[in-house]
Amino acid sequence: MLRFIHAADFHLDSAFAALTPRQAAARRRESRELPVRLANYVNQNNIDLVLLAGDLFDSAASYRDTAEELSAALGQMEAQVYIAPGNHDWYGPGSPYLTVKWPENVHIFTQPRLETMEWPEKNLVLHGAAFTHGEQADGFLTGFTAPADGKLHIGLLHGEIDPSEARYDPIRKEEIAASGLAYLALGHIHKRAEPLTFGGTVCA
Ligand SMILES: [Mn+2]
């Protein structure tokens, strides 16, 4: 059995300008504590795999100590961690994904197209991509179908399902249904939802 956790949109270093000063201060405190709390949760619950679907930082040029704290917390996890950068923390020059040292159990997707990373001991193939700019008009999942090779195929993307505007990795429900993925981990919309099923793919 594989136990995984899926999270996204930490928006670390956000000023939370839309909130009242008191609410914003509370949120900033919570977001500084979040990486360590998450590491404790992962280790206490025997999680094998951590899927982080982008916008972990609020901007592509976050404070260095924020990124170092996240890196250290992820390194504490007794799990393999995969990251797909999003529209706020897009992968590019100056990004903490390039400038900070990440531990060996952390794997970051860096290309603006689907790539695979394999974890053979778990018979697992991860399919992910990175925003490399603040917008991504072409959907990463377009035209993709995972091979039916008996392996467990999981997708990790920052993007939105059937958006009105194609700016943030638009993903159509039909594309998810045709993907052959067992699970698709998404980020971007800041709203927890029950898992959805399209075709044979569970998606959240
Ligand atoms: Mn986003």
Coordinates of N, CA, C and O in Angstrom, one line a residue, residues 23-173:
Q23 N -6.0 39.5 11.3 CA -6.1 38.2 10.6 C -4.9 37.9 9.8 O -4.4 36.8 9.8
A24 N -4.3 39.0 9.2 CA -3.1 38.7 8.3 C -1.9 38.3 9.2 O -1.2 37.4 8.8
A25 N -1.8 38.9 10.4 CA -0.7 38.5 11.3 C -0.8 37.0 11.7 O 0.1 36.3 11.7
A26 N -2.1 36.6 12.0 CA -2.4 35.2 12.4 C -2.0 34.3 11.2 O -1.4 33.2 11.4
R27 N -2.4 34.7 10.0 CA -2.2 33.8 8.9 C -0.7 33.7 8.6 O -0.2 32.6 8.2
R28 N 0.1 34.8 8.7 CA 1.5 34.7 8.5 C 2.2 33.8 9.5 O 3.1 33.1 9.2
R29 N 1.7 33.9 10.8 CA 2.3 33.0 11.8 C 2.0 31.5 11.5 O 2.8 30.7 11.5
E30 N 0.7 31.3 11.1 CA 0.3 29.9 10.7 C 1.2 29.4 9.5 O 1.6 28.3 9.5
S31 N 1.4 30.3 8.6 CA 2.1 29.8 7.4 C 3.6 29.6 7.7 O 4.2 28.7 7.1
R32 N 4.2 30.3 8.7 CA 5.5 30.0 9.0 C 5.6 28.6 9.8 O 6.6 27.9 9.6
E33 N 4.6 28.3 10.5 CA 4.6 27.0 11.2 C 4.2 25.8 10.3 O 4.5 24.7 10.7
L34 N 3.6 26.1 9.2 CA 3.0 25.0 8.3 C 4.0 24.0 7.9 O 3.7 22.8 8.1
P35 N 5.2 24.3 7.4 CA 6.1 23.2 6.9 C 6.5 22.2 8.0 O 6.5 21.0 7.7
V36 N 6.7 22.7 9.2 CA 7.1 21.8 10.3 C 5.9 20.9 10.7 O 6.0 19.7 11.0
R37 N 4.7 21.6 10.8 CA 3.5 20.8 11.1 C 3.3 19.7 10.1 O 2.9 18.6 10.4
L38 N 3.5 20.1 8.8 CA 3.2 19.1 7.8 C 4.2 17.9 7.9 O 3.9 16.8 7.7
A39 N 5.5 18.3 8.2 CA 6.5 17.2 8.3 C 6.2 16.3 9.5 O 6.3 15.1 9.4
N40 N 5.7 16.8 10.6 CA 5.3 16.0 11.7 C 4.1 15.1 11.3 O 4.1 13.9 11.7
Y41 N 3.2 15.7 10.6 CA 2.0 14.9 10.2 C 2.4 13.7 9.3 O 2.0 12.6 9.5
V42 N 3.3 14.0 8.3 CA 3.8 13.0 7.4 C 4.5 11.8 8.2 O 4.2 10.7 8.0
N43 N 5.3 12.2 9.1 CA 6.1 11.2 9.8 C 5.2 10.4 10.8 O 5.4 9.2 11.0
Q44 N 4.3 11.1 11.4 CA 3.4 10.4 12.4 C 2.4 9.5 11.7 O 1.9 8.6 12.3
N45 N 2.1 9.7 10.5 CA 1.1 8.9 9.8 C 1.7 8.0 8.7 O 0.9 7.5 7.9
N46 N 3.0 7.8 8.8 CA 3.6 6.8 7.8 C 3.3 7.1 6.4 O 3.0 6.2 5.6
I47 N 3.4 8.4 6.0 CA 3.1 8.8 4.6 C 4.4 8.5 3.8 O 5.5 8.8 4.2
D48 N 4.2 7.8 2.6 CA 5.3 7.5 1.8 C 5.7 8.6 0.8 O 6.8 8.8 0.4
L49 N 4.6 9.3 0.3 CA 4.7 10.2 -0.8 C 4.0 11.5 -0.5 O 2.9 11.5 0.0
V50 N 4.7 12.6 -0.8 CA 4.1 13.9 -0.6 C 4.0 14.6 -2.0 O 5.0 14.8 -2.6
L51 N 2.8 15.0 -2.4 CA 2.6 15.7 -3.7 C 2.3 17.1 -3.4 O 1.2 17.4 -2.8
L52 N 3.1 18.0 -3.9 CA 2.9 19.5 -3.6 C 2.7 20.2 -5.0 O 3.6 20.3 -5.8
A53 N 1.5 20.6 -5.2 CA 1.0 21.0 -6.5 C 1.1 22.5 -6.7 O 0.2 23.2 -7.3
G54 N 2.3 23.1 -6.3 CA 2.6 24.5 -6.8 C 2.1 25.6 -5.9 O 1.3 25.4 -5.0
D55 N 2.6 26.8 -6.2 CA 2.3 28.0 -5.4 C 2.7 27.8 -3.9 O 1.9 28.3 -3.0
L56 N 3.8 27.1 -3.7 CA 4.2 27.0 -2.3 C 4.7 28.3 -1.8 O 4.6 28.6 -0.6
F57 N 5.3 29.1 -2.7 CA 5.7 30.5 -2.4 C 4.8 31.4 -3.0 O 4.2 31.2 -4.1
D58 N 4.6 32.6 -2.4 CA 3.7 33.6 -3.0 C 4.2 34.3 -4.2 O 3.5 34.9 -5.0
S59 N 5.6 34.3 -4.3 CA 6.2 34.9 -5.5 C 7.4 34.1 -5.9 O 7.9 33.2 -5.2
A60 N 7.9 34.3 -7.2 CA 9.0 33.6 -7.7 C 10.3 34.0 -7.1 O 11.3 33.4 -7.2
A61 N 10.3 35.1 -6.3 CA 11.5 35.6 -5.6 C 11.1 35.8 -4.1 O 11.0 36.9 -3.6
S62 N 11.0 34.6 -3.5 CA 10.6 34.6 -2.1 C 11.8 34.9 -1.2 O 12.9 34.9 -1.7
Y63 N 11.6 35.2 0.1 CA 12.7 35.4 1.0 C 13.5 34.1 1.1 O 12.9 33.0 1.2
R64 N 14.8 34.2 1.1 CA 15.7 33.0 1.1 C 15.4 32.2 2.4 O 15.4 30.9 2.3
D65 N 15.3 32.8 3.5 CA 15.1 32.0 4.8 C 13.8 31.3 4.7 O 13.7 30.1 5.3
T66 N 12.8 31.8 4.1 CA 11.5 31.1 4.0 C 11.7 29.8 3.2 O 11.2 28.7 3.6
A67 N 12.4 29.9 2.1 CA 12.7 28.7 1.2 C 13.6 27.7 2.0 O 13.4 26.5 1.9
E68 N 14.6 28.2 2.7 CA 15.4 27.3 3.5 C 14.7 26.6 4.6 O 14.9 25.4 4.8
E69 N 13.7 27.3 5.2 CA 12.9 26.6 6.2 C 12.0 25.5 5.6 O 11.9 24.4 6.2
L70 N 11.5 25.8 4.4 CA 10.7 24.8 3.7 C 11.5 23.6 3.4 O 11.2 22.5 3.6
S71 N 12.7 23.9 2.8 CA 13.6 22.9 2.4 C 14.0 22.0 3.6 O 14.0 20.7 3.5
A72 N 14.3 22.6 4.7 CA 14.7 21.8 5.9 C 13.5 20.9 6.4 O 13.7 19.8 6.7
A73 N 12.3 21.5 6.4 CA 11.1 20.7 6.8 C 10.8 19.6 5.9 O 10.5 18.5 6.3
L74 N 11.0 19.8 4.6 CA 10.7 18.7 3.6 C 11.8 17.6 3.8 O 11.5 16.4 3.7
G75 N 13.0 18.0 4.2 CA 14.1 17.1 4.4 C 13.9 16.2 5.7 O 14.4 15.2 5.8
Q76 N 13.1 16.7 6.6 CA 12.7 16.0 7.8 C 11.7 14.9 7.5 O 11.5 14.0 8.3
M77 N 11.1 15.0 6.3 CA 10.0 14.0 6.0 C 10.6 12.7 5.7 O 11.5 12.6 4.8
E78 N 10.1 11.6 6.3 CA 10.5 10.3 5.9 C 9.6 9.8 4.8 O 8.9 8.8 4.8
A79 N 9.7 10.5 3.7 CA 8.9 10.3 2.5 C 9.6 10.9 1.3 O 10.5 11.7 1.5
Q80 N 9.2 10.5 0.1 CA 9.6 11.2 -1.1 C 8.7 12.3 -1.4 O 7.4 12.2 -1.3
V81 N 9.2 13.5 -1.8 CA 8.4 14.7 -2.0 C 8.6 15.2 -3.4 O 9.7 15.3 -3.9
Y82 N 7.5 15.4 -4.1 CA 7.5 15.9 -5.4 C 6.8 17.3 -5.5 O 5.7 17.5 -4.9
I83 N 7.4 18.2 -6.3 CA 6.9 19.6 -6.4 C 6.7 19.9 -7.8 O 7.6 19.7 -8.7
A84 N 5.5 20.5 -8.2 CA 5.2 21.0 -9.5 C 5.0 22.5 -9.3 O 3.9 22.9 -8.9
P85 N 6.0 23.4 -9.7 CA 5.8 24.8 -9.5 C 4.6 25.4 -10.2 O 4.3 25.0 -11.3
G86 N 4.0 26.4 -9.6 CA 2.8 27.0 -10.1 C 3.0 28.4 -10.7 O 4.1 28.8 -11.0
N87 N 1.9 29.2 -10.8 CA 2.0 30.5 -11.5 C 2.6 31.6 -10.5 O 3.2 32.6 -11.0
H88 N 2.6 31.4 -9.2 CA 3.2 32.3 -8.3 C 4.7 32.0 -8.1 O 5.5 32.9 -7.9
D89 N 5.0 30.7 -8.0 CA 6.3 30.2 -7.7 C 7.0 29.6 -8.9 O 7.7 28.6 -8.8
W90 N 6.7 30.2 -10.1 CA 7.2 29.6 -11.3 C 8.7 29.4 -11.3 O 9.4 30.1 -10.7
Y91 N 9.1 28.3 -12.0 CA 10.5 27.9 -12.1 C 11.2 28.8 -13.1 O 10.9 28.8 -14.2
G92 N 12.3 29.4 -12.6 CA 13.1 30.3 -13.5 C 14.2 30.9 -12.7 O 14.3 30.7 -11.5
P93 N 15.0 31.8 -13.4 CA 16.1 32.4 -12.8 C 15.7 33.1 -11.5 O 14.7 33.9 -11.5
G94 N 16.5 32.9 -10.4 CA 16.2 33.6 -9.1 C 15.2 32.8 -8.3 O 15.0 33.2 -7.1
S95 N 14.6 31.8 -8.8 CA 13.6 31.1 -8.1 C 14.3 30.3 -6.9 O 15.4 29.8 -7.1
P96 N 13.6 30.2 -5.8 CA 14.2 29.4 -4.7 C 14.4 27.9 -5.1 O 15.2 27.3 -4.5
Y97 N 13.6 27.5 -6.1 CA 13.8 26.1 -6.5 C 15.2 25.9 -7.1 O 15.7 24.8 -7.2
L98 N 15.8 27.0 -7.6 CA 17.2 27.0 -8.2 C 18.2 27.4 -7.2 O 19.4 27.0 -7.3
T99 N 17.9 28.4 -6.4 CA 19.0 29.0 -5.6 C 19.2 28.4 -4.2 O 20.2 28.7 -3.6
V100 N 18.2 27.6 -3.8 CA 18.3 27.0 -2.5 C 18.6 25.5 -2.6 O 18.2 24.9 -3.6
K101 N 19.4 25.0 -1.7 CA 19.7 23.5 -1.8 C 18.5 22.7 -1.2 O 18.1 23.0 -0.1
W102 N 18.1 21.8 -2.0 CA 16.9 21.0 -1.6 C 17.4 19.6 -1.3 O 18.4 19.1 -1.9
P103 N 16.9 19.0 -0.2 CA 17.3 17.6 0.2 C 17.1 16.6 -0.9 O 16.3 16.7 -1.8
E104 N 17.7 15.4 -0.7 CA 17.7 14.4 -1.7 C 16.3 13.7 -1.9 O 16.0 13.2 -2.9
N105 N 15.5 13.8 -0.9 CA 14.1 13.2 -1.0 C 13.2 14.2 -1.7 O 12.0 13.8 -1.8
V106 N 13.6 15.3 -2.1 CA 12.7 16.3 -2.8 C 13.0 16.4 -4.2 O 14.2 16.5 -4.7
H107 N 12.0 16.2 -5.0 CA 12.1 16.2 -6.5 C 11.2 17.3 -7.1 O 10.0 17.3 -6.8
I108 N 11.9 18.1 -7.9 CA 11.2 19.3 -8.4 C 11.0 19.2 -9.9 O 12.1 19.0 -10.6
F109 N 9.8 19.3 -10.4 CA 9.6 19.3 -11.9 C 10.1 20.7 -12.4 O 9.8 21.7 -11.7
T110 N 10.8 20.8 -13.5 CA 11.4 22.0 -14.0 C 11.0 22.4 -15.4 O 11.3 23.5 -15.8
Q111 N 10.3 21.5 -16.1 CA 10.0 21.8 -17.5 C 8.6 22.2 -17.8 O 7.7 21.6 -17.1
P112 N 8.3 23.1 -18.7 CA 6.9 23.4 -19.0 C 6.2 22.4 -19.9 O 5.5 22.8 -20.9
R113 N 6.4 21.2 -19.7 CA 5.7 20.1 -20.4 C 5.8 18.9 -19.4 O 6.6 18.9 -18.5
L114 N 5.0 17.9 -19.7 CA 5.0 16.7 -18.8 C 6.3 16.0 -18.9 O 6.8 15.7 -19.9
E115 N 6.8 15.7 -17.7 CA 8.0 14.8 -17.6 C 7.7 13.7 -16.6 O 6.7 13.8 -15.9
T116 N 8.5 12.6 -16.7 CA 8.2 11.5 -15.7 C 9.3 11.4 -14.7 O 10.5 11.7 -15.0
M117 N 9.0 11.0 -13.5 CA 10.0 10.6 -12.5 C 9.5 9.3 -12.0 O 8.3 9.2 -11.7
E118 N 10.4 8.3 -11.9 CA 10.0 7.0 -11.5 C 10.4 6.7 -10.1 O 11.5 7.1 -9.7
W119 N 9.6 5.9 -9.4 CA 10.0 5.4 -8.1 C 9.8 3.9 -8.2 O 8.7 3.3 -7.8
P120 N 10.8 3.1 -8.7 CA 10.6 1.7 -9.1 C 10.2 0.8 -7.9 O 9.4 -0.1 -8.1
E121 N 10.7 1.1 -6.7 CA 10.4 0.2 -5.6 C 8.9 0.3 -5.3 O 8.4 -0.7 -4.7
K122 N 8.3 1.3 -5.6 CA 6.8 1.5 -5.4 C 6.0 1.2 -6.7 O 4.8 1.4 -6.7
N123 N 6.7 0.9 -7.8 CA 6.1 0.7 -9.1 C 5.3 1.9 -9.5 O 4.2 1.8 -10.1
L124 N 5.9 3.1 -9.2 CA 5.2 4.3 -9.3 C 5.9 5.2 -10.4 O 7.1 5.3 -10.5
V125 N 5.0 5.8 -11.2 CA 5.5 6.9 -12.2 C 4.8 8.2 -11.9 O 3.5 8.2 -11.9
L126 N 5.5 9.2 -11.7 CA 5.0 10.5 -11.5 C 5.1 11.3 -12.8 O 6.1 11.3 -13.4
H127 N 4.0 12.0 -13.2 CA 4.0 12.8 -14.4 C 3.7 14.2 -13.9 O 2.6 14.5 -13.3
G128 N 4.6 15.1 -14.1 CA 4.5 16.5 -13.7 C 5.1 17.5 -14.6 O 5.8 17.2 -15.5
A129 N 4.8 18.8 -14.3 CA 5.4 19.9 -15.1 C 5.5 21.1 -14.3 O 4.9 21.1 -13.2
A130 N 6.2 22.1 -14.8 CA 6.4 23.4 -14.0 C 5.9 24.5 -14.8 O 6.2 24.6 -16.0
F131 N 5.3 25.5 -14.2 CA 5.1 26.8 -14.8 C 6.5 27.4 -14.9 O 7.3 27.3 -13.9
T132 N 6.9 28.0 -16.0 CA 8.2 28.7 -16.1 C 7.9 30.2 -16.4 O 8.9 31.0 -16.6
H133 N 6.7 30.6 -16.3 CA 6.3 32.0 -16.4 C 5.0 32.1 -15.5 O 4.5 31.1 -15.0
G134 N 4.5 33.4 -15.3 CA 3.4 33.6 -14.5 C 2.1 33.1 -15.1 O 1.1 33.0 -14.4
E135 N 2.1 32.7 -16.4 CA 0.9 32.2 -17.0 C 1.3 31.0 -17.9 O 2.5 30.9 -18.3
Q136 N 0.4 30.1 -18.1 CA 0.6 28.9 -18.9 C -0.7 28.6 -19.7 O -1.6 28.0 -19.1
A137 N -0.7 29.1 -20.9 CA -2.0 29.1 -21.7 C -2.3 27.7 -22.2 O -3.5 27.3 -22.4
D138 N -1.3 26.9 -22.6 CA -1.5 25.6 -23.1 C -1.6 24.6 -21.9 O -0.7 24.6 -21.0
G139 N -2.6 23.8 -21.9 CA -2.8 22.8 -20.8 C -1.7 21.7 -20.9 O -1.4 21.2 -22.0
F140 N -1.1 21.4 -19.8 CA 0.0 20.4 -19.7 C -0.5 19.0 -20.1 O 0.2 18.2 -20.5
L141 N -1.8 18.8 -19.8 CA -2.3 17.4 -19.9 C -2.8 17.1 -21.3 O -3.1 16.0 -21.6
T142 N -2.9 18.1 -22.2 CA -3.5 18.0 -23.5 C -2.7 16.9 -24.3 O -1.5 16.9 -24.4
G143 N -3.5 15.9 -24.8 CA -2.9 14.9 -25.6 C -2.2 13.7 -24.8 O -1.6 12.8 -25.4
F144 N -2.2 13.8 -23.5 CA -1.5 12.8 -22.7 C -2.3 11.6 -22.4 O -3.5 11.7 -22.0
T145 N -1.7 10.4 -22.5 CA -2.3 9.2 -22.0 C -1.2 8.4 -21.4 O -0.2 8.1 -22.1
A146 N -1.3 8.0 -20.2 CA -0.3 7.2 -19.5 C -0.4 5.8 -20.1 O -1.4 5.3 -20.4
P147 N 0.8 5.1 -20.3 CA 0.8 3.8 -20.8 C 0.1 2.8 -19.8 O 0.2 2.9 -18.6
A148 N -0.6 1.8 -20.4 CA -1.2 0.7 -19.6 C -0.1 -0.4 -19.3 O -0.1 -1.4 -20.0
D149 N 0.8 -0.1 -18.4 CA 2.0 -1.0 -18.3 C 2.0 -1.6 -16.9 O 3.0 -2.1 -16.5
G150 N 0.9 -1.5 -16.2 CA 0.8 -2.2 -14.9 C 1.4 -1.3 -13.8 O 1.4 -1.7 -12.6
K151 N 2.0 -0.2 -14.1 CA 2.6 0.7 -13.1 C 1.5 1.7 -12.6 O 0.5 1.9 -13.3
L152 N 1.8 2.2 -11.4 CA 0.8 3.2 -10.9 C 1.2 4.6 -11.4 O 2.4 5.1 -11.1
H153 N 0.4 5.2 -12.2 CA 0.7 6.5 -12.8 C -0.1 7.6 -12.0 O -1.3 7.6 -11.9
I154 N 0.7 8.6 -11.6 CA 0.1 9.7 -10.8 C 0.5 11.0 -11.5 O 1.7 11.2 -11.8
G155 N -0.4 12.0 -11.6 CA -0.1 13.3 -12.2 C 0.0 14.3 -11.1 O -0.7 14.2 -10.1
L156 N 0.8 15.3 -11.3 CA 1.0 16.4 -10.4 C 1.2 17.7 -11.1 O 2.1 17.9 -11.9
L157 N 0.2 18.6 -11.0 CA 0.1 19.8 -11.8 C -0.5 20.9 -11.1 O -1.5 20.7 -10.3
H158 N -0.1 22.1 -11.4 CA -0.8 23.3 -11.0 C -1.7 23.7 -12.1 O -1.2 23.8 -13.3
G159 N -2.9 23.8 -11.9 CA -3.8 24.1 -13.1 C -5.3 24.2 -12.7 O -5.6 23.9 -11.5
E160 N -6.1 24.5 -13.6 CA -7.5 24.6 -13.3 C -8.4 23.8 -14.3 O -8.1 23.8 -15.4
I161 N -9.4 23.2 -13.7 CA -10.3 22.4 -14.5 C -11.4 23.3 -15.2 O -12.0 24.1 -14.6
D162 N -11.4 23.2 -16.5 CA -12.5 23.9 -17.4 C -12.6 25.4 -17.0 O -13.7 25.8 -16.6
P163 N -11.5 26.1 -17.0 CA -11.6 27.6 -16.6 C -12.3 28.4 -17.7 O -12.3 27.9 -18.9
S164 N -12.8 29.6 -17.4 CA -13.3 30.4 -18.4 C -12.2 31.1 -19.2 O -12.5 31.4 -20.4
E165 N -11.0 31.3 -18.6 CA -9.9 31.9 -19.4 C -8.7 30.9 -19.3 O -8.4 30.4 -18.2
A166 N -8.1 30.7 -20.5 CA -6.9 29.7 -20.5 C -5.6 30.4 -20.1 O -4.8 30.8 -21.0
R167 N -5.4 30.7 -18.8 CA -4.2 31.4 -18.4 C -3.3 30.5 -17.5 O -2.1 30.8 -17.4
Y168 N -4.0 29.6 -16.8 CA -3.2 28.9 -15.7 C -3.4 27.4 -16.0 O -4.1 26.7 -15.2
D169 N -2.7 26.9 -17.0 CA -2.7 25.4 -17.3 C -4.2 24.9 -17.3 O -4.6 24.1 -16.4
P170 N -5.0 25.3 -18.3 CA -6.3 24.8 -18.4 C -6.4 23.3 -18.6 O -5.6 22.8 -19.4
I171 N -7.2 22.6 -17.9 CA -7.3 21.2 -18.0 C -8.8 20.8 -18.2 O -9.6 21.2 -17.4
R172 N -9.0 20.1 -19.2 CA -10.4 19.7 -19.5 C -10.8 18.4 -18.9 O -9.9 17.5 -18.8
K173 N -12.0 18.3 -18.4 CA -12.4 17.1 -17.8 C -12.2 15.9 -18.7 O -11.8 14.8 -18.2

